[in-house]
XYZ file of C-alpha atoms in Angstrom:
697
model
C -53.339 -177.024 16.519
C -52.499 -176.787 12.931
C -49.333 -178.174 11.654
C -47.055 -175.975 9.874
C -48.119 -176.852 6.513
C -51.481 -176.176 7.268
C -50.892 -173.071 9.267
C -48.966 -171.309 6.360
C -51.464 -172.806 3.520
C -52.786 -169.342 2.404
C -49.152 -167.863 1.862
C -47.271 -167.946 -1.475
C -43.575 -169.146 -1.579
C -41.895 -165.854 -0.676
C -44.482 -164.948 2.136
C -43.745 -168.405 3.631
C -40.132 -167.889 3.718
C -40.814 -164.713 5.493
C -42.850 -166.255 7.704
C -40.453 -169.148 8.656
C -37.507 -166.717 9.067
C -36.805 -166.732 13.073
C -33.675 -165.208 14.027
C -31.581 -162.310 12.736
C -32.516 -159.263 10.677
C -35.137 -159.204 8.128
C -35.980 -156.986 5.337
C -39.366 -157.381 3.864
C -39.814 -155.399 0.393
C -43.668 -155.583 0.269
C -45.277 -153.898 -3.070
C -48.695 -152.468 -2.674
C -51.366 -154.875 -2.118
C -48.875 -157.712 -1.625
C -50.359 -159.021 1.722
C -47.766 -157.446 3.773
C -50.041 -157.414 7.045
C -50.750 -161.142 6.336
C -47.146 -162.061 6.292
C -46.483 -160.148 9.481
C -49.164 -161.909 11.515
C -48.160 -165.510 10.247
C -44.447 -164.763 11.042
C -45.632 -163.489 14.512
C -47.762 -166.705 14.925
C -45.082 -168.929 13.804
C -42.419 -167.541 16.359
C -45.145 -168.426 18.816
C -45.467 -171.802 17.505
C -41.952 -172.385 17.951
C -41.687 -171.473 21.599
C -41.009 -167.684 21.485
C -43.156 -165.929 24.445
C -45.940 -163.697 23.044
C -44.819 -161.003 25.105
C -41.512 -161.108 23.818
C -42.825 -159.973 20.685
C -42.851 -156.101 19.620
C -45.090 -155.039 16.541
C -44.885 -151.350 15.585
C -46.729 -149.575 12.795
C -47.652 -145.877 11.916
C -51.656 -145.642 12.587
C -54.174 -146.958 15.217
C -56.055 -148.411 12.201
C -53.050 -150.488 10.891
C -52.369 -151.221 14.510
C -55.908 -152.315 15.228
C -55.851 -154.427 12.114
C -52.790 -156.218 12.753
C -53.582 -156.884 16.357
C -56.930 -158.321 15.516
C -55.362 -160.758 13.036
C -52.568 -161.892 15.360
C -55.453 -162.512 18.262
C -57.401 -164.640 15.348
C -54.348 -166.534 14.369
C -53.013 -167.285 17.871
C -56.701 -168.692 18.710
C -56.425 -171.138 15.488
C -53.003 -171.811 15.936
C -52.145 -171.922 19.402
C -55.050 -172.661 21.373
C -55.159 -171.942 25.164
C -52.555 -169.045 24.871
C -53.909 -166.007 26.340
C -50.878 -163.831 26.128
C -50.727 -161.627 22.937
C -47.724 -159.524 21.454
C -47.270 -155.713 22.038
C -48.872 -154.264 18.985
C -49.169 -150.387 18.741
C -48.047 -147.269 16.765
C -44.781 -145.405 17.373
C -46.278 -142.727 19.213
C -48.318 -145.434 21.514
C -44.944 -147.001 22.065
C -43.546 -143.605 23.151
C -46.063 -143.354 25.624
C -45.904 -146.731 27.130
C -41.964 -146.199 27.766
C -42.585 -142.609 29.300
C -45.392 -143.659 31.564
C -43.443 -146.500 32.797
C -40.469 -143.887 33.614
C -42.228 -140.699 34.045
C -40.485 -139.941 37.197
C -37.055 -139.705 35.577
C -38.426 -137.380 33.075
C -40.341 -135.055 35.678
C -43.550 -136.206 34.686
C -46.622 -137.718 36.366
C -48.163 -140.743 35.136
C -51.267 -138.514 33.848
C -49.527 -136.261 31.833
C -51.479 -134.463 28.784
C -50.839 -135.312 25.387
C -51.260 -132.096 23.326
C -52.733 -132.229 20.022
C -51.648 -129.919 17.011
C -54.038 -127.326 17.958
C -53.408 -127.188 21.510
C -49.392 -127.175 20.915
C -49.925 -124.221 18.112
C -51.925 -122.435 20.806
C -49.193 -122.473 23.242
C -47.197 -121.104 20.684
C -49.563 -118.282 19.797
C -49.573 -116.961 23.502
C -45.969 -117.326 23.845
C -45.424 -115.198 20.848
C -47.717 -112.682 22.408
C -45.730 -112.446 25.463
C -42.653 -111.883 23.567
C -44.281 -108.846 22.057
C -44.417 -110.632 18.640
C -47.130 -110.355 16.198
C -48.268 -113.848 15.519
C -49.207 -112.582 11.766
C -45.806 -111.612 11.260
C -44.542 -115.023 12.231
C -46.969 -117.903 11.973
C -47.154 -120.350 15.025
C -48.119 -123.169 12.574
C -44.779 -122.154 10.858
C -42.798 -122.226 14.028
C -44.493 -125.403 15.442
C -43.542 -126.974 11.800
C -39.631 -126.155 12.359
C -39.726 -127.233 16.098
C -41.503 -130.730 14.877
C -38.982 -131.275 12.033
C -36.046 -130.765 14.025
C -37.460 -133.192 16.844
C -37.846 -135.611 13.964
C -34.424 -135.282 13.234
C -33.393 -136.293 17.076
C -32.345 -132.489 17.412
C -32.686 -131.001 20.937
C -33.535 -127.660 21.873
C -29.752 -126.752 23.190
C -28.485 -128.266 20.124
C -30.859 -125.872 18.035
C -30.231 -122.937 20.129
C -26.342 -123.413 19.636
C -27.005 -123.680 16.233
C -29.287 -120.936 15.083
C -30.254 -118.761 18.392
C -27.472 -116.484 17.808
C -27.197 -116.453 14.071
C -28.016 -113.820 11.512
C -31.664 -115.280 10.467
C -34.194 -113.471 12.439
C -37.144 -116.160 12.334
C -34.331 -118.749 13.581
C -34.000 -116.655 16.690
C -37.483 -116.375 16.983
C -37.917 -119.978 16.903
C -35.158 -120.711 19.573
C -36.728 -118.365 21.949
C -40.402 -119.711 21.247
C -38.883 -123.351 21.511
C -37.134 -122.594 25.083
C -40.462 -121.115 26.564
C -42.382 -123.734 24.806
C -40.731 -126.483 26.504
C -40.836 -124.664 29.877
C -44.824 -124.191 29.668
C -45.151 -127.721 28.841
C -43.223 -128.980 31.738
C -45.292 -126.594 34.170
C -48.186 -128.095 32.792
C -47.082 -131.738 32.959
C -47.841 -132.098 29.223
C -46.140 -133.396 26.221
C -46.784 -132.778 22.213
C -46.565 -135.748 19.938
C -42.962 -135.319 18.901
C -41.939 -135.517 22.509
C -43.503 -138.778 22.779
C -40.859 -140.036 20.487
C -37.905 -137.791 21.317
C -38.027 -138.109 24.907
C -38.870 -142.225 24.796
C -35.906 -142.635 22.350
C -33.571 -139.764 24.490
C -34.228 -141.977 27.646
C -33.213 -145.562 25.863
C -29.976 -143.710 24.344
C -29.037 -142.193 27.382
C -29.989 -144.690 30.131
C -28.134 -148.099 29.572
C -30.082 -149.879 32.297
C -33.503 -149.033 30.531
C -32.539 -149.780 27.330
C -31.371 -153.169 28.134
C -34.773 -153.880 30.154
C -36.652 -153.030 26.913
C -34.267 -155.112 24.894
C -34.775 -158.045 27.081
C -38.559 -157.263 27.115
C -38.721 -157.555 23.244
C -36.576 -159.945 21.616
C -37.992 -159.902 18.619
C -38.899 -156.436 16.954
C -41.157 -155.898 13.893
C -41.621 -152.230 12.217
C -44.076 -151.838 9.498
C -44.052 -148.928 6.860
C -40.249 -148.666 7.502
C -39.661 -146.381 4.396
C -41.739 -143.678 6.668
C -39.497 -143.864 9.826
C -37.739 -140.341 10.663
C -34.468 -140.594 12.667
C -36.100 -140.611 15.907
C -37.984 -143.585 15.025
C -34.735 -145.096 13.163
C -33.025 -144.738 16.095
C -35.680 -146.156 18.471
C -36.215 -149.189 16.140
C -32.143 -149.739 16.188
C -31.601 -149.435 19.754
C -34.613 -151.787 20.782
C -33.255 -154.133 18.430
C -29.473 -153.936 18.965
C -28.906 -156.582 21.592
C -30.722 -159.414 19.924
C -30.500 -158.263 16.148
C -33.964 -160.257 15.635
C -35.532 -157.068 13.459
C -37.861 -157.592 10.897
C -39.147 -154.757 9.119
C -41.438 -154.354 6.011
C -41.723 -151.516 3.312
C -41.637 -150.305 -0.128
C -39.440 -147.686 -0.944
C -42.163 -146.631 -3.904
C -44.562 -145.777 -1.246
C -42.184 -143.234 0.669
C -44.449 -140.276 0.240
C -43.811 -138.262 3.785
C -40.344 -136.619 3.482
C -42.035 -133.283 4.177
C -42.550 -134.338 7.644
C -39.191 -136.054 8.215
C -39.550 -139.723 6.814
C -36.180 -140.520 5.379
C -35.988 -143.216 2.450
C -32.509 -143.787 3.379
C -33.511 -145.953 6.412
C -35.029 -148.472 4.025
C -32.261 -148.260 1.445
C -29.432 -148.612 3.711
C -30.874 -151.301 5.803
C -28.296 -153.911 4.739
C -25.798 -151.663 5.709
C -27.119 -151.540 9.127
C -27.728 -155.156 8.989
C -25.030 -156.896 7.120
C -26.280 -160.468 7.716
C -29.839 -159.261 6.824
C -32.091 -161.547 4.641
C -33.773 -159.774 2.021
C -37.535 -161.089 0.738
C -39.417 -159.484 -2.162
C -43.103 -159.754 -2.196
C -44.079 -158.679 -5.645
C -47.421 -160.569 -6.010
C -50.459 -157.927 -5.644
C -53.681 -159.517 -4.189
C -55.554 -156.292 -4.976
C -55.883 -154.571 -8.077
C -56.586 -155.888 -11.637
C -53.723 -156.175 -14.208
C -54.586 -153.105 -16.072
C -54.273 -151.072 -13.109
C -50.812 -152.789 -11.853
C -49.141 -152.320 -15.061
C -49.881 -148.588 -14.978
C -48.554 -148.234 -11.829
C -45.572 -150.435 -12.461
C -44.661 -148.124 -15.792
C -45.117 -144.835 -13.792
C -42.695 -145.814 -11.090
C -40.154 -147.338 -13.054
C -38.839 -143.874 -13.972
C -37.691 -143.243 -10.464
C -33.928 -143.947 -9.686
C -34.018 -144.156 -5.774
C -35.606 -147.493 -5.537
C -34.924 -151.165 -5.635
C -36.166 -152.580 -8.905
C -39.384 -154.613 -8.269
C -42.197 -155.369 -10.501
C -45.546 -155.998 -9.179
C -47.620 -158.415 -10.800
C -51.219 -160.067 -10.221
C -53.097 -163.350 -11.126
C -56.324 -161.280 -10.826
C -58.260 -160.625 -14.141
C -57.261 -158.094 -16.727
C -60.043 -155.757 -15.700
C -61.401 -152.425 -17.389
C -59.198 -150.001 -18.991
C -58.351 -146.842 -16.884
C -61.238 -144.183 -17.640
C -59.584 -140.495 -18.532
C -61.705 -137.486 -18.621
C -60.755 -134.111 -19.877
C -62.585 -131.492 -18.060
C -63.168 -127.909 -19.069
C -62.706 -126.769 -15.323
C -63.065 -128.017 -11.897
C -67.020 -127.646 -11.978
C -66.888 -129.818 -15.114
C -64.514 -132.155 -13.480
C -66.764 -132.410 -10.229
C -69.948 -133.145 -12.315
C -68.234 -135.882 -14.361
C -66.996 -137.439 -10.938
C -70.624 -137.097 -9.705
C -72.867 -138.392 -12.639
C -70.024 -141.192 -12.996
C -70.727 -142.281 -9.245
C -74.518 -142.015 -9.870
C -73.714 -144.482 -13.066
C -71.750 -146.733 -10.637
C -74.277 -147.046 -7.728
C -77.335 -147.710 -9.882
C -75.673 -149.738 -12.683
C -76.959 -147.600 -15.541
C -75.922 -144.756 -17.607
C -76.018 -140.994 -16.200
C -77.747 -139.689 -19.501
C -80.773 -141.820 -17.991
C -80.922 -139.158 -15.116
C -80.758 -135.669 -14.290
C -80.300 -134.235 -10.560
C -81.184 -130.590 -10.685
C -84.325 -131.070 -8.816
C -82.905 -133.051 -6.266
C -82.478 -131.134 -2.657
C -78.780 -130.618 -1.373
C -77.851 -132.355 1.693
C -75.435 -130.718 4.026
C -72.343 -132.775 4.920
C -71.664 -133.566 8.544
C -67.795 -134.599 9.256
C -69.306 -137.716 10.965
C -71.694 -140.522 9.390
C -74.528 -139.536 7.145
C -77.637 -141.694 6.907
C -78.601 -143.796 4.288
C -81.774 -142.273 3.246
C -80.021 -140.156 0.718
C -78.821 -143.350 -0.996
C -82.180 -144.313 -1.280
C -83.630 -141.115 -2.823
C -84.792 -142.260 -6.472
C -83.606 -140.056 -9.397
C -85.966 -139.086 -11.597
C -86.186 -140.188 -15.364
C -85.513 -138.416 -18.424
C -89.189 -138.066 -20.365
C -89.625 -141.159 -22.585
C -86.651 -143.168 -21.131
C -86.694 -146.019 -18.916
C -84.370 -147.325 -16.557
C -82.181 -150.331 -17.047
C -83.958 -153.764 -15.984
C -83.580 -153.807 -11.963
C -83.013 -157.585 -11.960
C -79.693 -156.906 -14.155
C -78.542 -153.946 -11.745
C -75.809 -155.219 -9.177
C -75.698 -152.443 -6.730
C -72.517 -150.995 -5.692
C -72.025 -149.341 -1.886
C -70.913 -145.789 -1.992
C -68.195 -146.463 0.472
C -66.555 -148.697 -2.331
C -65.834 -145.283 -3.740
C -63.048 -142.872 -3.063
C -62.242 -139.354 -4.666
C -58.427 -138.414 -4.263
C -56.785 -135.368 -4.821
C -53.398 -133.723 -4.284
C -54.293 -130.838 -2.327
C -57.268 -129.570 0.089
C -58.413 -126.673 -1.584
C -59.596 -129.000 -4.724
C -62.413 -130.657 -2.197
C -64.495 -127.433 -2.348
C -66.022 -128.085 -6.254
C -66.041 -131.690 -5.493
C -68.231 -131.488 -2.350
C -70.252 -129.152 -4.020
C -71.275 -131.492 -6.913
C -71.891 -133.945 -4.026
C -74.392 -131.790 -2.847
C -75.848 -130.941 -5.874
C -76.419 -134.644 -7.049
C -77.395 -135.529 -3.391
C -74.624 -138.263 -3.059
C -73.684 -138.894 0.622
C -70.053 -138.208 1.352
C -67.446 -138.029 3.818
C -64.467 -136.038 3.791
C -61.506 -138.065 5.948
C -59.479 -135.789 7.640
C -62.042 -134.258 9.565
C -61.164 -135.771 13.125
C -64.130 -136.740 15.330
C -61.889 -136.101 18.128
C -61.168 -132.542 16.955
C -65.021 -131.334 17.436
C -65.466 -128.885 19.860
C -68.087 -130.730 21.932
C -65.640 -133.798 21.844
C -62.741 -131.860 23.056
C -64.608 -129.963 25.965
C -66.125 -133.142 27.427
C -62.172 -134.858 27.236
C -60.703 -131.425 28.508
C -62.775 -132.474 31.773
C -61.362 -135.862 32.128
C -57.614 -134.620 31.584
C -58.061 -131.456 33.867
C -59.505 -134.062 36.535
C -56.389 -136.115 36.419
C -53.971 -133.397 35.837
C -54.420 -130.146 37.652
C -51.328 -128.659 36.249
C -52.931 -128.621 32.684
C -53.965 -124.894 32.552
C -54.988 -125.057 29.032
C -57.880 -127.302 29.520
C -58.744 -125.483 32.797
C -58.702 -122.572 30.581
C -61.016 -124.512 28.091
C -63.514 -125.668 30.470
C -64.012 -123.442 33.750
C -66.384 -121.081 31.778
C -67.905 -123.845 29.572
C -70.934 -124.098 30.505
C -70.813 -120.508 31.406
C -70.301 -119.949 35.126
C -69.522 -116.024 34.919
C -66.002 -116.593 35.245
C -63.943 -113.900 32.887
C -60.649 -113.516 31.782
C -59.388 -111.492 34.388
C -60.555 -113.711 37.023
C -58.981 -116.617 35.089
C -55.507 -114.799 35.239
C -55.960 -114.498 39.056
C -56.435 -118.065 39.495
C -53.495 -119.041 37.484
C -51.505 -116.276 39.406
C -52.706 -118.233 42.630
C -54.674 -114.939 43.865
C -57.989 -116.397 44.307
C -58.643 -115.161 47.883
C -58.470 -111.610 46.370
C -61.389 -112.289 44.338
C -65.148 -111.409 45.458
C -66.739 -114.254 47.594
C -69.366 -115.188 44.957
C -66.478 -115.560 42.410
C -64.643 -118.033 44.998
C -67.770 -120.160 45.454
C -68.072 -120.519 41.685
C -64.317 -121.248 41.379
C -64.418 -123.736 44.152
C -67.684 -125.206 42.745
C -66.036 -125.996 39.503
C -62.902 -127.505 41.333
C -65.047 -129.706 43.241
C -66.770 -130.896 40.136
C -63.169 -132.009 38.834
C -62.760 -133.786 42.068
C -65.670 -135.804 41.767
C -65.187 -136.693 38.245
C -61.777 -137.822 39.146
C -63.319 -140.218 41.867
C -65.551 -141.575 38.919
C -62.747 -142.145 36.653
C -61.410 -144.506 39.443
C -64.207 -146.215 40.559
C -66.566 -146.283 37.402
C -66.606 -147.936 33.980
C -65.774 -145.706 31.017
C -68.534 -145.153 29.367
C -70.662 -144.342 32.463
C -67.728 -141.873 33.372
C -68.587 -139.761 29.938
C -72.248 -139.933 31.292
C -71.418 -138.477 34.387
C -69.173 -135.830 33.144
C -71.707 -134.592 30.829
C -74.447 -134.340 33.434
C -72.598 -133.257 36.212
C -70.390 -130.445 34.096
C -73.674 -128.865 32.666
C -72.971 -129.756 29.299
C -76.004 -131.824 28.730
C -78.344 -129.194 30.333
C -76.418 -126.202 28.397
C -76.837 -128.150 24.830
C -80.232 -129.939 25.116
C -81.927 -126.480 25.614
C -79.912 -124.721 22.589
C -80.300 -124.754 18.746
C -80.439 -127.719 16.437
C -76.496 -127.200 16.101
C -76.399 -127.536 20.027
C -78.465 -130.588 19.610
C -76.162 -132.372 17.051
C -73.335 -131.694 19.560
C -75.025 -133.467 22.154
C -75.578 -136.379 19.960
C -71.804 -136.683 19.175
C -70.937 -136.633 22.798
C -73.318 -139.411 23.108
C -71.664 -141.075 20.140
C -68.390 -140.580 22.624
C -70.069 -142.873 25.452
C -70.929 -145.464 22.890
C -67.247 -145.383 21.491
C -66.136 -145.639 25.252
C -68.002 -149.185 25.517
C -64.942 -150.484 24.341
C -62.912 -149.497 27.210
C -65.175 -150.777 29.702
C -63.584 -154.100 30.025
C -60.445 -152.282 31.504
C -59.847 -151.650 35.250
C -61.444 -148.324 36.536
C -59.208 -145.512 35.821
C -57.138 -147.291 32.906
C -59.993 -147.189 30.889
C -60.413 -143.373 30.864
C -56.468 -143.237 30.472
C -56.453 -145.542 27.346
C -59.479 -143.403 25.997
C -57.647 -140.160 26.283
C -54.537 -141.807 25.155
C -56.195 -142.709 21.849
C -57.936 -140.011 21.471
C -54.862 -137.624 21.541
C -52.808 -139.947 19.111
C -55.660 -140.417 16.507
C -54.862 -139.722 12.962
C -56.772 -138.518 9.825
C -57.594 -142.215 8.871
C -58.995 -143.034 12.524
C -62.005 -141.078 11.637
C -63.067 -144.491 9.844
C -62.345 -146.321 13.205
C -65.258 -144.224 14.652
C -67.265 -145.056 11.828
C -66.547 -149.062 12.299
C -67.905 -148.761 15.828
C -70.929 -147.779 14.098
C -70.918 -150.811 11.891
C -71.196 -152.855 14.969
C -74.847 -151.160 15.660
C -75.539 -151.858 12.169
C -75.792 -148.311 11.279
C -73.728 -148.804 8.066
C -71.944 -145.729 6.960
C -72.710 -145.810 3.176
C -71.311 -142.559 1.837
C -68.162 -141.755 -0.898
C -64.937 -141.028 0.720
C -62.860 -137.880 -0.485
C -59.503 -137.263 1.059
C -56.118 -136.324 -0.264
C -53.600 -138.915 -1.847
C -51.253 -138.833 1.667
C -54.425 -139.660 3.689
C -55.491 -142.806 1.562
C -52.078 -144.307 2.366
C -53.059 -147.875 3.433
C -56.549 -147.926 2.443
C -58.188 -149.527 -0.546
C -61.394 -148.948 -2.529
C -63.196 -150.815 -5.517
C -63.474 -147.676 -7.339
C -60.950 -144.456 -7.073
C -60.842 -141.581 -8.794
C -57.806 -139.303 -8.995
C -58.539 -135.709 -9.914
C -56.531 -132.549 -10.643
C -53.987 -134.330 -12.833
C -52.520 -131.108 -13.882
C -48.741 -130.119 -14.383
C -48.268 -128.128 -11.290
C -50.968 -129.430 -9.425
C -50.318 -133.101 -9.256
C -47.056 -133.367 -9.852
C -47.005 -130.372 -7.464
C -45.124 -127.512 -7.826
C -42.491 -127.164 -5.128
C -39.331 -125.055 -4.360
C -36.492 -127.374 -3.455
C -32.715 -127.809 -3.800
C -32.999 -130.951 -4.908
C -35.661 -131.107 -7.573
C -34.821 -134.757 -8.372
C -35.972 -135.804 -5.214
C -38.923 -134.022 -5.004
C -39.967 -135.249 -8.537
C -39.467 -138.321 -7.424
C -41.957 -138.416 -4.232
C -44.630 -136.887 -6.421
C -44.271 -139.865 -8.861
C -44.281 -142.178 -5.773
C -47.547 -140.397 -4.319
C -49.116 -140.844 -7.956
C -48.280 -144.602 -7.494
C -49.825 -145.033 -3.963
C -53.016 -143.450 -5.560
C -53.088 -146.080 -8.497
C -52.616 -148.586 -6.485
C -55.637 -147.813 -4.026
C -58.041 -149.030 -6.618
C -59.036 -152.653 -6.882
C -61.484 -152.810 -10.215
C -61.606 -149.434 -11.599
C -59.732 -146.688 -11.789
C -60.555 -143.241 -13.158
C -58.274 -140.107 -13.929
C -59.247 -136.323 -14.791
C -57.885 -133.154 -15.133
C -59.114 -129.700 -16.009
C -58.243 -127.242 -19.020
C -58.737 -124.403 -16.766
C -58.885 -124.357 -12.851
C -59.264 -121.492 -10.459
C -56.758 -121.287 -7.941
C -56.465 -118.595 -5.190
C -58.758 -116.362 -7.112
C -57.006 -116.828 -10.510
C -57.821 -118.614 -13.504
C -54.983 -120.818 -14.858
C -54.724 -122.861 -18.101
C -53.514 -126.295 -17.424
C -51.327 -128.654 -19.300
C -52.059 -132.549 -18.299
C -49.957 -133.955 -15.969
C -46.919 -135.994 -17.247
C -48.431 -138.872 -15.219
C -50.929 -139.504 -17.798
C -48.593 -139.715 -20.740
C -46.542 -142.074 -18.833
C -49.367 -144.325 -19.042
C -49.467 -146.511 -22.238
C -52.538 -145.457 -24.336
C -53.925 -148.990 -24.526
C -54.751 -148.894 -20.982
C -56.590 -145.764 -21.269
C -60.217 -144.884 -22.365
C -61.545 -141.624 -22.764
C -64.702 -140.560 -20.809
C -67.460 -138.258 -21.627
C -67.131 -138.047 -25.383
C -69.533 -139.349 -27.766
C -69.537 -138.820 -31.536
C -66.196 -136.651 -30.999
C -68.449 -134.177 -28.742
C -67.689 -133.921 -25.087
C -70.708 -134.071 -22.933
C -70.615 -131.549 -20.004
C -73.370 -132.431 -17.326
C -75.176 -129.535 -15.721
């Protein structure tokens, strides 16, 4: 076992103080790239070295990717510093923690252990059906908007009865509709033994609040509580954290007010700003040394964020090199901007000037939401007549996966994707989830329906896929328990379907996870259906096979528990978790070498060697939003830009367009105020030679 000095050798002075702190509340304000995960990891390992049982430690973060990274780091450090220790702390996301607490107390909530977790699409589908039942036109009252209101209220720890009393009898017709829909929505979920994402937090927290014995049990179970990204907690997450730490007060929260960018989904900046009021004896530690970015990138980030008022003062610094200046490109329009990004990526990848190439003759490649092959990366670009490429020995190749294009709004990706296709650059759009593909949802629906026969939405989804000749009228009679009134041939088909579910259930409890997936695909008829179909069907079958490959990591769990965990992880997958699926590919040495495209919100927690921030125009970024409190909106947009800037390690590019077509209307734009905030000596103009701007066609 390493000594304390050796164990903390890689930490700076502030990180060491945080790692050595043991009892009492601790607030770690960690700037972007300041090594917060490393600090939390060493703190947890140090607690174990000082006699705290690993199972007494809880660490909670927001994404599965972050939880996975933290868990792996902790296990690695435990193996190095506490040999022979097989037990590990409980590391999870907030939603996974909610699932854990609910499953342990399912009966108290009127649920079974195998309750279904509805994704956003399923939940919105419920609401759409309810609107139709009420005779309300879903086009007049958008189901997504209603779901958003319900979600926001649940995030505030508002219950249906509270909302109904407050809004149900008011004069606002929309609020009345929401109250009616919410009531029927809750009843339908109970009928189907299902919960939505917000329930996972709301019901777990309400259980802790209302039941003293259960609250004490979890307070004793986890004596040391760690909360990552504390600035992103909403009211429910705040209450859950506070109640779990109420008895021992050993709560360590890590966060950065400058990275609070989720107020639109309930994140409350006051939670981190008021930590000292909640815990008067709290120790405060500031992590300001950045290990990610160059000095120029950090200086730009610091200058921009200092304009915000609602923040504790801090100033990121680094011992990294000064680095290149920040590239700035003024585009004619969104097509010109996208062409600049594409040609610059080629320049970065090939280590030579884009003027040496033209890409007009390259065949476009159709993008898939999942990994693209590497063949396109190796396609040589034709040289212009009379020009030779740079010396190959001097070219330092750059992986396309080290390059990221960020944008403020999803619609911006269209022009960028078209440019990637024109220039034959492999790319991935983060936000297209593996688990949201139809074929994957169909396969998982068989598993959920086998475990939870009350999940009518899953049964409705798969009872006629593959086709069994069971129509809507038949389905209505099935759900109304009128099967006996159906013709004998139809009853045989229905019985065969339920027998299939029963066989799947038996396999779930007797076979390893990956083999269950293979069994489902064969037994259900999905394999036969897709293998004899179109090329698109064949691709869908390949994706299901990928699901079986992904399921291998659950094979070490007991039969039954593996599928249960797979379903849980699939339901709770976030946008960033599409990267986790890709990481599984890496284990098979199928490297995903593609440029990443994503919104700035989706980039939180990620980092890349090269980053392009596009669409820096007034009204787009910062985005125009209606709000009673303009100051807070403006500050959040500034925080969002700060997050975007600090994703870059080596080189940052900024771009804006003089004209942009939005919703069919061509608009003249002024450059974003964020550009003028950055000192001129940190910027260099791109795409201009001898005063003439070059537009690549």
